[in-house]
Amino acid sequence: MLAPTWHVLGAGSLGTLWACRLARSGVPVRLILRDEARLRAYLAGPGLTLVEQGVSHTYAIAAETFDSQTPVARLLVACKAYDAEHAVARLAPRLSANAELVLLQNGLGSQDAVAAMLPQARCIFASSTEGAFRPRDWHAVFAGHGFTWLGDPARPQPPLWLHQLDQAGIPHQWTPDILTRLWRKLALNCAINPLTVLYDCRNGELQQHACEVATLCAELAELLEHCGQPEAAVDLACEVQRVIAATAANFSSMHQDVSHGRRSEIGYLLGYACAAAQRHNRSLPHLRQLQARLVAHLQGKGLPSV
Ligand code: NAD
Ligand code: KPL
């Protein structure tokens, strides 16, 4: 029997990275592109190109728009957090009764929005440390090897298709604690990314702002504990320092978005953290002040601040 098709929504950096690896392992893959114009542009070329260690390979992956009629049983959602809910809503009429979705979005908030919209589908949340960027349309560069944790807060048992990820060479692990992973990553991103934007610096330069980073970590740890995520708070400040040192030469993803004039995922990182603090009646003044500074900075650049 033919393995079910993986539909990939969002042919950007991570979508291309996943689609190419799945397709070359023999799994049927179809891209879902935004509209007819994007589909025509894609079909005018040879397919999706993945660059790994300087070597390019192009894969002629099938593509369609939302208007295609084929049912979608397995969907990889690879757009940004702020696009996920709307994009999945457009596809909802095509989802089969027992559809499974893998949500690759960073931060928190978008996954719950998608899951709430589709109570009959299985929504698997992912947290990835893999790194990819898109030098131009239909190309992705695999820039950083990493790992992807997958889990379903509503159902602890793994899906039946995880072996396909092994065959595709996608390093992953199923975890019953995916929310802990996502909260921990959110806290790391909140402690590092906004400051790199405000100081316009690489991650390593935050070593010169160690007090400010430590104060934010203390507030983030308090927030995690109040949100029922005490494990995500353990040694947070140490890990933040470790990540700053290990990625000293890099610009954070938020810095890259802002410096390229792109919308950031602030609403799903710092915005989510501050909204959670308010819901739990926690006064976290440094986190709130950081959000106000970042919002003002983004507005000054004419970029969305949610
Ligand atoms: P990206 O901007 O490179 O790709 C997103 C793609 O989604 C774009 O091609 C965009 O055109 C497409 N898209 C948006 N709305 C759509 C719609 N309605 N229909 C069809 N396509 C649509 O983004 P990315 O870097 O791949 O990031 C995706 C998610 O993965 C983000 O939440 C990001 O934080 C997370 N993430 C990325 C990396 C990375 O290294 N790139 C690593 C870890 C996590
Ligand atoms: O995930 C990151 C990002 O840039 O988004 C790191 C490198 C951990 C910095 O927060």
mmCIF file of C-alpha atoms and ligand atoms in Angstrom:
data_model
loop_
_atom_site.group_PDB
_atom_site.id
_atom_site.type_symbol
_atom_site.label_atom_id
_atom_site.label_comp_id
_atom_site.label_asym_id
_atom_site.label_seq_id
_atom_site.Cartn_x
_atom_site.Cartn_y
_atom_site.Cartn_z
ATOM 1 C CA MET A 1 0.000 0.000 0.000
ATOM 2 C CA LEU A 2 1.259 3.495 -0.868
ATOM 3 C CA ALA A 3 2.309 5.512 2.195
ATOM 4 C CA PRO A 4 0.006 8.503 2.814
ATOM 5 C CA THR A 5 1.182 11.767 1.291
ATOM 6 C CA TRP A 6 2.803 14.430 3.460
ATOM 7 C CA HIS A 7 1.369 17.802 2.506
ATOM 8 C CA VAL A 8 3.763 20.624 3.398
ATOM 9 C CA LEU A 9 2.197 24.015 4.050
ATOM 10 C CA GLY A 10 4.859 26.725 3.721
ATOM 11 C CA ALA A 11 7.738 26.142 1.290
ATOM 12 C CA GLY A 12 10.170 28.358 3.225
ATOM 13 C CA SER A 13 13.329 27.417 5.129
ATOM 14 C CA LEU A 14 12.078 24.638 7.408
ATOM 15 C CA GLY A 15 9.351 23.494 4.990
ATOM 16 C CA THR A 16 11.968 22.983 2.260
ATOM 17 C CA LEU A 17 14.344 21.250 4.674
ATOM 18 C CA TRP A 18 11.650 18.764 5.709
ATOM 19 C CA ALA A 19 10.064 18.340 2.257
ATOM 20 C CA CYS A 20 13.391 17.551 0.547
ATOM 21 C CA ARG A 21 14.510 15.033 3.163
ATOM 22 C CA LEU A 22 11.127 13.265 3.186
ATOM 23 C CA ALA A 23 10.869 13.217 -0.616
ATOM 24 C CA ARG A 24 14.345 11.779 -1.170
ATOM 25 C CA SER A 25 13.634 8.969 1.282
ATOM 26 C CA GLY A 26 10.763 7.900 -0.954
ATOM 27 C CA VAL A 27 7.824 9.344 0.981
ATOM 28 C CA PRO A 28 5.174 11.031 -1.229
ATOM 29 C CA VAL A 29 5.270 14.814 -0.592
ATOM 30 C CA ARG A 30 3.140 17.649 -1.997
ATOM 31 C CA LEU A 31 3.672 21.344 -1.342
ATOM 32 C CA ILE A 32 0.712 23.604 -0.740
ATOM 33 C CA LEU A 33 1.438 27.026 -2.186
ATOM 34 C CA ARG A 34 -0.373 30.254 -1.435
ATOM 35 C CA ASP A 35 -2.025 30.879 -4.838
ATOM 36 C CA GLU A 36 -1.919 30.198 -8.583
ATOM 37 C CA ALA A 37 0.821 32.795 -9.150
ATOM 38 C CA ARG A 38 3.131 31.084 -6.626
ATOM 39 C CA LEU A 39 2.296 27.690 -8.132
ATOM 40 C CA ARG A 40 3.123 28.939 -11.646
ATOM 41 C CA ALA A 41 6.405 30.425 -10.393
ATOM 42 C CA TYR A 42 7.318 27.141 -8.706
ATOM 43 C CA LEU A 43 6.386 25.008 -11.707
ATOM 44 C CA ALA A 44 8.507 27.227 -13.982
ATOM 45 C CA GLY A 45 11.600 25.938 -12.120
ATOM 46 C CA PRO A 46 13.024 22.480 -11.465
ATOM 47 C CA GLY A 47 11.675 22.093 -7.908
ATOM 48 C CA LEU A 48 12.996 22.687 -4.401
ATOM 49 C CA THR A 49 16.743 22.937 -3.846
ATOM 50 C CA LEU A 50 18.400 22.014 -0.568
ATOM 51 C CA VAL A 51 22.012 23.051 0.034
ATOM 52 C CA GLU A 52 23.886 20.866 2.522
ATOM 53 C CA GLN A 53 27.558 21.487 3.286
ATOM 54 C CA GLY A 54 27.849 23.522 0.098
ATOM 55 C CA VAL A 55 26.320 20.830 -2.106
ATOM 56 C CA SER A 56 22.979 21.514 -3.820
ATOM 57 C CA HIS A 57 20.386 18.930 -4.754
ATOM 58 C CA THR A 58 17.100 19.728 -6.428
ATOM 59 C CA TYR A 59 13.979 17.679 -5.847
ATOM 60 C CA ALA A 60 11.009 17.849 -8.238
ATOM 61 C CA ILE A 61 8.386 17.808 -5.491
ATOM 62 C CA ALA A 62 4.750 18.002 -6.575
ATOM 63 C CA ALA A 63 2.846 21.160 -5.659
ATOM 64 C CA GLU A 64 -0.711 22.452 -5.587
ATOM 65 C CA THR A 65 -2.731 25.343 -4.186
ATOM 66 C CA PHE A 66 -5.391 25.346 -1.465
ATOM 67 C CA ASP A 67 -7.983 24.895 -4.249
ATOM 68 C CA SER A 68 -6.873 21.364 -5.077
ATOM 69 C CA GLN A 69 -9.498 18.750 -4.174
ATOM 70 C CA THR A 70 -7.329 15.930 -2.782
ATOM 71 C CA PRO A 71 -7.893 15.146 0.902
ATOM 72 C CA VAL A 72 -5.098 15.977 3.337
ATOM 73 C CA ALA A 73 -4.375 13.287 5.933
ATOM 74 C CA ARG A 74 -0.878 14.329 7.080
ATOM 75 C CA LEU A 75 0.081 17.978 7.148
ATOM 76 C CA LEU A 76 3.366 19.599 8.044
ATOM 77 C CA VAL A 77 2.647 23.222 8.969
ATOM 78 C CA ALA A 78 5.877 25.089 8.222
ATOM 79 C CA CYS A 79 4.818 28.723 8.056
ATOM 80 C CA LYS A 80 5.579 31.362 10.694
ATOM 81 C CA ALA A 81 3.580 31.339 13.928
ATOM 82 C CA TYR A 82 1.560 34.425 12.875
ATOM 83 C CA ASP A 83 0.461 32.734 9.597
ATOM 84 C CA ALA A 84 -0.317 29.266 10.922
ATOM 85 C CA GLU A 85 -3.918 29.632 12.102
ATOM 86 C CA HIS A 86 -5.122 31.436 8.994
ATOM 87 C CA ALA A 87 -3.263 29.093 6.627
ATOM 88 C CA VAL A 88 -4.597 25.949 8.323
ATOM 89 C CA ALA A 89 -8.137 27.419 8.380
ATOM 90 C CA ARG A 90 -7.981 27.727 4.576
ATOM 91 C CA LEU A 91 -7.106 24.058 4.355
ATOM 92 C CA ALA A 92 -9.609 22.809 6.971
ATOM 93 C CA PRO A 93 -12.262 21.721 4.434
ATOM 94 C CA ARG A 94 -9.718 19.340 2.878
ATOM 95 C CA LEU A 95 -8.559 17.684 6.094
ATOM 96 C CA SER A 96 -9.637 14.050 6.401
ATOM 97 C CA ALA A 97 -11.515 12.884 9.494
ATOM 98 C CA ASN A 98 -8.427 11.542 11.298
ATOM 99 C CA ALA A 99 -5.924 14.046 9.921
ATOM 100 C CA GLU A 100 -2.591 14.489 11.697
ATOM 101 C CA LEU A 101 -0.805 17.840 11.721
ATOM 102 C CA VAL A 102 2.781 18.551 12.731
ATOM 103 C CA LEU A 103 3.174 22.156 13.875
ATOM 104 C CA LEU A 104 6.754 23.405 13.482
ATOM 105 C CA GLN A 105 6.145 26.913 14.840
ATOM 106 C CA ASN A 106 8.455 28.446 17.389
ATOM 107 C CA GLY A 107 7.048 30.068 20.536
ATOM 108 C CA LEU A 108 3.612 29.363 21.974
ATOM 109 C CA GLY A 109 0.073 30.369 21.139
ATOM 110 C CA SER A 110 -0.196 29.405 17.483
ATOM 111 C CA GLN A 111 -0.317 25.668 18.275
ATOM 112 C CA ASP A 112 -3.268 26.055 20.667
ATOM 113 C CA ALA A 113 -5.069 28.266 18.160
ATOM 114 C CA VAL A 114 -4.738 25.606 15.448
ATOM 115 C CA ALA A 115 -5.654 22.743 17.803
ATOM 116 C CA ALA A 116 -8.746 24.594 19.087
ATOM 117 C CA MET A 117 -9.911 25.167 15.525
ATOM 118 C CA LEU A 118 -9.594 21.433 14.657
ATOM 119 C CA PRO A 119 -10.882 19.395 17.621
ATOM 120 C CA GLN A 120 -11.227 16.260 15.452
ATOM 121 C CA ALA A 121 -7.649 16.340 14.123
ATOM 122 C CA ARG A 122 -4.475 15.286 15.909
ATOM 123 C CA CYS A 123 -2.121 18.238 16.390
ATOM 124 C CA ILE A 124 1.479 17.268 17.115
ATOM 125 C CA PHE A 125 3.645 20.094 18.418
ATOM 126 C CA ALA A 126 7.325 20.303 17.456
ATOM 127 C CA SER A 127 10.300 22.134 18.904
ATOM 128 C CA SER A 128 13.366 22.188 16.687
ATOM 129 C CA THR A 129 16.954 23.286 17.053
ATOM 130 C CA GLU A 130 17.696 22.660 13.372
ATOM 131 C CA GLY A 131 18.677 25.756 11.432
ATOM 132 C CA ALA A 132 17.905 26.663 7.833
ATOM 133 C CA PHE A 133 17.633 29.854 5.831
ATOM 134 C CA ARG A 134 16.279 30.778 2.438
ATOM 135 C CA PRO A 135 18.733 32.630 0.181
ATOM 136 C CA ARG A 136 16.047 32.889 -2.523
ATOM 137 C CA ASP A 137 12.716 31.401 -3.509
ATOM 138 C CA TRP A 138 12.575 27.594 -3.607
ATOM 139 C CA HIS A 139 16.054 27.230 -2.077
ATOM 140 C CA ALA A 140 17.035 26.449 1.509
ATOM 141 C CA VAL A 141 20.454 26.187 3.093
ATOM 142 C CA PHE A 142 20.755 23.646 5.903
ATOM 143 C CA ALA A 143 22.805 25.844 8.228
ATOM 144 C CA GLY A 144 22.755 24.087 11.570
ATOM 145 C CA HIS A 145 22.305 20.459 12.464
ATOM 146 C CA GLY A 146 20.021 20.003 15.424
ATOM 147 C CA PHE A 147 17.211 17.983 16.825
ATOM 148 C CA THR A 148 13.430 18.042 16.764
ATOM 149 C CA TRP A 149 11.245 17.051 19.695
ATOM 150 C CA LEU A 150 7.683 16.043 18.880
ATOM 151 C CA GLY A 151 4.764 15.550 21.222
ATOM 152 C CA ASP A 152 1.020 15.791 21.614
ATOM 153 C CA PRO A 153 -0.221 17.414 24.836
ATOM 154 C CA ALA A 154 -3.616 15.739 24.301
ATOM 155 C CA ARG A 155 -2.365 12.160 23.694
ATOM 156 C CA PRO A 156 0.900 10.689 24.928
ATOM 157 C CA GLN A 157 1.227 7.795 22.440
ATOM 158 C CA PRO A 158 3.441 8.430 19.408
ATOM 159 C CA PRO A 159 2.035 8.340 15.878
ATOM 160 C CA LEU A 160 2.742 5.327 13.648
ATOM 161 C CA TRP A 161 4.862 7.193 11.099
ATOM 162 C CA LEU A 162 7.900 8.216 13.194
ATOM 163 C CA HIS A 163 10.034 5.591 11.365
ATOM 164 C CA GLN A 164 9.568 7.719 8.222
ATOM 165 C CA LEU A 165 11.495 10.499 9.951
ATOM 166 C CA ASP A 166 14.280 7.996 10.769
ATOM 167 C CA GLN A 167 14.365 6.898 7.130
ATOM 168 C CA ALA A 168 14.463 10.542 6.038
ATOM 169 C CA GLY A 169 17.403 11.273 8.361
ATOM 170 C CA ILE A 170 15.439 13.793 10.440
ATOM 171 C CA PRO A 171 16.843 13.526 13.996
ATOM 172 C CA HIS A 172 13.889 13.509 16.359
ATOM 173 C CA GLN A 173 12.469 12.171 19.571
ATOM 174 C CA TRP A 174 8.926 11.714 20.779
ATOM 175 C CA THR A 175 8.363 13.330 24.165
ATOM 176 C CA PRO A 176 5.404 13.442 26.540
ATOM 177 C CA ASP A 177 6.759 16.818 27.730
ATOM 178 C CA ILE A 178 6.590 18.838 24.547
ATOM 179 C CA LEU A 179 5.068 21.828 26.376
ATOM 180 C CA THR A 180 8.038 21.887 28.764
ATOM 181 C CA ARG A 181 10.372 21.936 25.728
ATOM 182 C CA LEU A 182 8.406 24.725 24.050
ATOM 183 C CA TRP A 183 8.257 26.819 27.245
ATOM 184 C CA ARG A 184 11.984 26.351 27.830
ATOM 185 C CA LYS A 185 12.792 27.444 24.250
ATOM 186 C CA LEU A 186 10.393 30.373 24.622
ATOM 187 C CA ALA A 187 12.166 31.473 27.803
ATOM 188 C CA LEU A 188 15.595 31.201 26.134
ATOM 189 C CA ASN A 189 14.359 33.202 23.186
ATOM 190 C CA CYS A 190 12.797 35.850 25.476
ATOM 191 C CA ALA A 191 16.036 36.242 27.451
ATOM 192 C CA ILE A 192 18.231 36.589 24.353
ATOM 193 C CA ASN A 193 16.451 37.667 21.175
ATOM 194 C CA PRO A 194 14.801 40.987 22.211
ATOM 195 C CA LEU A 195 18.045 42.299 23.727
ATOM 196 C CA THR A 196 19.989 41.457 20.566
ATOM 197 C CA VAL A 197 17.469 43.568 18.635
ATOM 198 C CA LEU A 198 17.554 46.474 21.103
ATOM 199 C CA TYR A 199 21.375 46.503 21.327
ATOM 200 C CA ASP A 200 21.677 45.635 17.616
ATOM 201 C CA CYS A 201 24.246 42.989 18.425
ATOM 202 C CA ARG A 202 25.311 39.388 18.016
ATOM 203 C CA ASN A 203 24.333 36.948 20.782
ATOM 204 C CA GLY A 204 27.840 37.029 22.289
ATOM 205 C CA GLU A 205 27.718 40.752 23.010
ATOM 206 C CA LEU A 206 25.029 40.051 25.610
ATOM 207 C CA GLN A 207 27.885 38.892 27.840
ATOM 208 C CA GLN A 208 28.388 42.628 28.420
ATOM 209 C CA HIS A 209 24.782 42.864 29.694
ATOM 210 C CA ALA A 210 24.994 39.905 32.069
ATOM 211 C CA CYS A 211 23.030 41.627 34.891
ATOM 212 C CA GLU A 212 20.138 42.517 32.633
ATOM 213 C CA VAL A 213 20.049 38.975 31.214
ATOM 214 C CA ALA A 214 20.154 37.465 34.732
ATOM 215 C CA THR A 215 17.273 39.698 35.911
ATOM 216 C CA LEU A 216 15.166 38.621 32.926
ATOM 217 C CA CYS A 217 15.996 34.954 33.584
ATOM 218 C CA ALA A 218 14.836 35.295 37.200
ATOM 219 C CA GLU A 219 11.493 36.745 36.068
ATOM 220 C CA LEU A 220 11.125 34.141 33.312
ATOM 221 C CA ALA A 221 11.833 31.332 35.794
ATOM 222 C CA GLU A 222 9.177 32.761 38.134
ATOM 223 C CA LEU A 223 6.727 32.869 35.211
ATOM 224 C CA LEU A 224 7.460 29.263 34.217
ATOM 225 C CA GLU A 225 6.802 28.099 37.757
ATOM 226 C CA HIS A 226 3.486 29.957 37.897
ATOM 227 C CA CYS A 227 2.473 28.527 34.529
ATOM 228 C CA GLY A 228 2.898 24.951 35.789
ATOM 229 C CA GLN A 229 6.267 24.492 34.060
ATOM 230 C CA PRO A 230 8.753 24.227 36.959
ATOM 231 C CA GLU A 231 11.011 21.834 35.008
ATOM 232 C CA ALA A 232 11.415 24.393 32.244
ATOM 233 C CA ALA A 233 12.699 26.832 34.880
ATOM 234 C CA VAL A 234 15.517 24.640 36.222
ATOM 235 C CA ASP A 235 18.932 26.327 35.740
ATOM 236 C CA LEU A 236 17.457 28.656 33.129
ATOM 237 C CA ALA A 237 20.023 31.415 33.730
ATOM 238 C CA CYS A 238 22.922 28.950 33.329
ATOM 239 C CA GLU A 239 21.542 27.605 30.081
ATOM 240 C CA VAL A 240 20.962 31.104 28.740
ATOM 241 C CA GLN A 241 24.612 31.969 29.482
ATOM 242 C CA ARG A 242 25.698 28.707 27.844
ATOM 243 C CA VAL A 243 23.641 29.417 24.695
ATOM 244 C CA ILE A 244 24.945 32.986 24.517
ATOM 245 C CA ALA A 245 28.516 31.655 24.640
ATOM 246 C CA ALA A 246 27.865 28.796 22.201
ATOM 247 C CA THR A 247 26.163 31.078 19.653
ATOM 248 C CA ALA A 248 28.311 34.147 20.347
ATOM 249 C CA ALA A 249 29.072 34.843 16.681
ATOM 250 C CA ASN A 250 25.441 34.467 15.528
ATOM 251 C CA PHE A 251 22.681 36.980 15.132
ATOM 252 C CA SER A 252 19.485 35.732 16.809
ATOM 253 C CA SER A 253 16.537 34.845 14.569
ATOM 254 C CA MET A 254 14.650 37.920 15.784
ATOM 255 C CA HIS A 255 17.625 40.156 15.022
ATOM 256 C CA GLN A 256 17.777 38.673 11.517
ATOM 257 C CA ASP A 257 14.051 39.230 10.970
ATOM 258 C CA VAL A 258 14.153 42.845 12.159
ATOM 259 C CA SER A 259 17.367 43.763 10.332
ATOM 260 C CA HIS A 260 15.852 42.403 7.090
ATOM 261 C CA GLY A 261 12.649 44.385 7.658
ATOM 262 C CA ARG A 262 10.620 41.202 8.220
ATOM 263 C CA ARG A 263 7.879 40.671 10.773
ATOM 264 C CA SER A 264 9.177 38.973 13.929
ATOM 265 C CA GLU A 265 7.404 36.334 16.020
ATOM 266 C CA ILE A 266 7.367 38.636 19.097
ATOM 267 C CA GLY A 267 3.666 37.972 19.716
ATOM 268 C CA TYR A 268 4.385 34.258 20.201
ATOM 269 C CA LEU A 269 7.489 34.791 22.352
ATOM 270 C CA LEU A 270 7.717 37.870 24.584
ATOM 271 C CA GLY A 271 4.090 38.829 23.860
ATOM 272 C CA TYR A 272 2.922 35.360 24.911
ATOM 273 C CA ALA A 273 5.088 35.455 28.057
ATOM 274 C CA CYS A 274 3.759 38.875 29.113
ATOM 275 C CA ALA A 275 0.144 37.871 28.444
ATOM 276 C CA ALA A 276 0.679 34.708 30.552
ATOM 277 C CA ALA A 277 2.150 36.820 33.379
ATOM 278 C CA GLN A 278 -0.928 39.049 33.304
ATOM 279 C CA ARG A 279 -3.273 36.032 33.333
ATOM 280 C CA HIS A 280 -1.470 34.718 36.422
ATOM 281 C CA ASN A 281 -1.435 38.150 38.096
ATOM 282 C CA ARG A 282 2.356 38.178 38.227
ATOM 283 C CA SER A 283 4.094 41.494 38.187
ATOM 284 C CA LEU A 284 7.270 40.966 36.148
ATOM 285 C CA PRO A 285 8.434 44.557 35.621
ATOM 286 C CA HIS A 286 11.625 43.885 33.657
ATOM 287 C CA LEU A 287 9.899 41.578 31.224
ATOM 288 C CA ARG A 288 7.090 44.110 30.752
ATOM 289 C CA GLN A 289 9.588 46.919 30.250
ATOM 290 C CA LEU A 290 11.495 44.801 27.726
ATOM 291 C CA GLN A 291 8.275 44.250 25.797
ATOM 292 C CA ALA A 292 7.482 47.989 25.827
ATOM 293 C CA ARG A 293 10.993 48.821 24.558
ATOM 294 C CA LEU A 294 10.818 46.194 21.830
ATOM 295 C CA VAL A 295 7.319 47.236 20.731
ATOM 296 C CA ALA A 296 8.461 50.884 20.501
ATOM 297 C CA HIS A 297 11.572 49.814 18.559
ATOM 298 C CA LEU A 298 9.532 47.760 16.059
ATOM 299 C CA GLN A 299 6.938 50.487 15.653
ATOM 300 C CA GLY A 300 9.750 52.972 15.011
ATOM 301 C CA LYS A 301 10.843 50.750 12.133
ATOM 302 C CA GLY A 302 7.288 50.393 10.818
ATOM 303 C CA LEU A 303 7.220 46.668 11.685
ATOM 304 C CA PRO A 304 4.306 44.806 13.312
ATOM 305 C CA SER A 305 4.696 44.613 17.085
ATOM 306 C CA VAL A 306 2.358 41.662 17.702
HETATM 307 P P1 NAD B 1 10.024 31.021 6.352
HETATM 308 O O1 NAD B 1 9.549 32.438 6.348
HETATM 309 O O2 NAD B 1 11.341 30.701 5.728
HETATM 310 O O3 NAD B 1 8.941 30.103 5.652
HETATM 311 C C1 NAD B 1 7.565 30.245 5.860
HETATM 312 C C2 NAD B 1 6.874 29.958 4.536
HETATM 313 O O4 NAD B 1 5.479 29.885 4.756
HETATM 314 C C3 NAD B 1 7.123 31.050 3.483
HETATM 315 O O5 NAD B 1 7.545 30.439 2.281
HETATM 316 C C4 NAD B 1 5.730 31.668 3.316
HETATM 317 O O6 NAD B 1 5.499 32.141 1.991
HETATM 318 C C5 NAD B 1 4.856 30.459 3.625
HETATM 319 N N1 NAD B 1 3.474 30.827 3.949
HETATM 320 C C6 NAD B 1 3.025 31.734 4.842
HETATM 321 N N2 NAD B 1 1.681 31.784 4.817
HETATM 322 C C7 NAD B 1 1.292 30.870 3.887
HETATM 323 C C8 NAD B 1 0.030 30.484 3.371
HETATM 324 N N3 NAD B 1 -1.098 31.024 3.836
HETATM 325 N N4 NAD B 1 -0.004 29.549 2.427
HETATM 326 C C9 NAD B 1 1.122 28.977 1.936
HETATM 327 N N5 NAD B 1 2.359 29.319 2.377
HETATM 328 C C10 NAD B 1 2.422 30.256 3.335
HETATM 329 O O7 NAD B 1 9.980 30.548 7.866
HETATM 330 P P2 NAD B 1 10.870 29.413 8.570
HETATM 331 O O8 NAD B 1 12.188 29.975 8.931
HETATM 332 O O9 NAD B 1 10.807 28.159 7.762
HETATM 333 O O10 NAD B 1 10.079 29.238 9.936
HETATM 334 C C11 NAD B 1 8.872 28.505 10.071
HETATM 335 C C12 NAD B 1 8.647 28.263 11.562
HETATM 336 O O11 NAD B 1 9.680 27.409 12.038
HETATM 337 C C13 NAD B 1 8.747 29.554 12.413
HETATM 338 O O12 NAD B 1 7.830 29.528 13.460
HETATM 339 C C14 NAD B 1 10.175 29.515 12.956
HETATM 340 O O13 NAD B 1 10.339 30.219 14.175
HETATM 341 C C15 NAD B 1 10.353 28.017 13.160
HETATM 342 N N6 NAD B 1 11.764 27.613 13.154
HETATM 343 C C16 NAD B 1 12.568 27.976 12.108
HETATM 344 C C17 NAD B 1 13.912 27.579 12.113
HETATM 345 C C18 NAD B 1 14.830 27.938 10.975
HETATM 346 O O14 NAD B 1 16.053 27.690 11.097
HETATM 347 N N7 NAD B 1 14.372 28.497 9.860
HETATM 348 C C19 NAD B 1 14.404 26.796 13.186
HETATM 349 C C20 NAD B 1 13.538 26.444 14.235
HETATM 350 C C21 NAD B 1 12.213 26.861 14.195
HETATM 351 O O1 KPL B 2 16.889 30.099 19.109
HETATM 352 C C1 KPL B 2 17.605 31.085 19.028
HETATM 353 C C2 KPL B 2 17.179 32.143 18.074
HETATM 354 O O2 KPL B 2 18.029 32.901 17.586
HETATM 355 O O3 KPL B 2 15.972 32.199 17.804
HETATM 356 C C3 KPL B 2 18.802 31.210 19.911
HETATM 357 C C4 KPL B 2 20.060 30.984 19.137
HETATM 358 C C5 KPL B 2 18.730 30.172 21.012
HETATM 359 C C6 KPL B 2 18.837 32.550 20.572
HETATM 360 O O4 KPL B 2 17.707 32.747 21.369
#
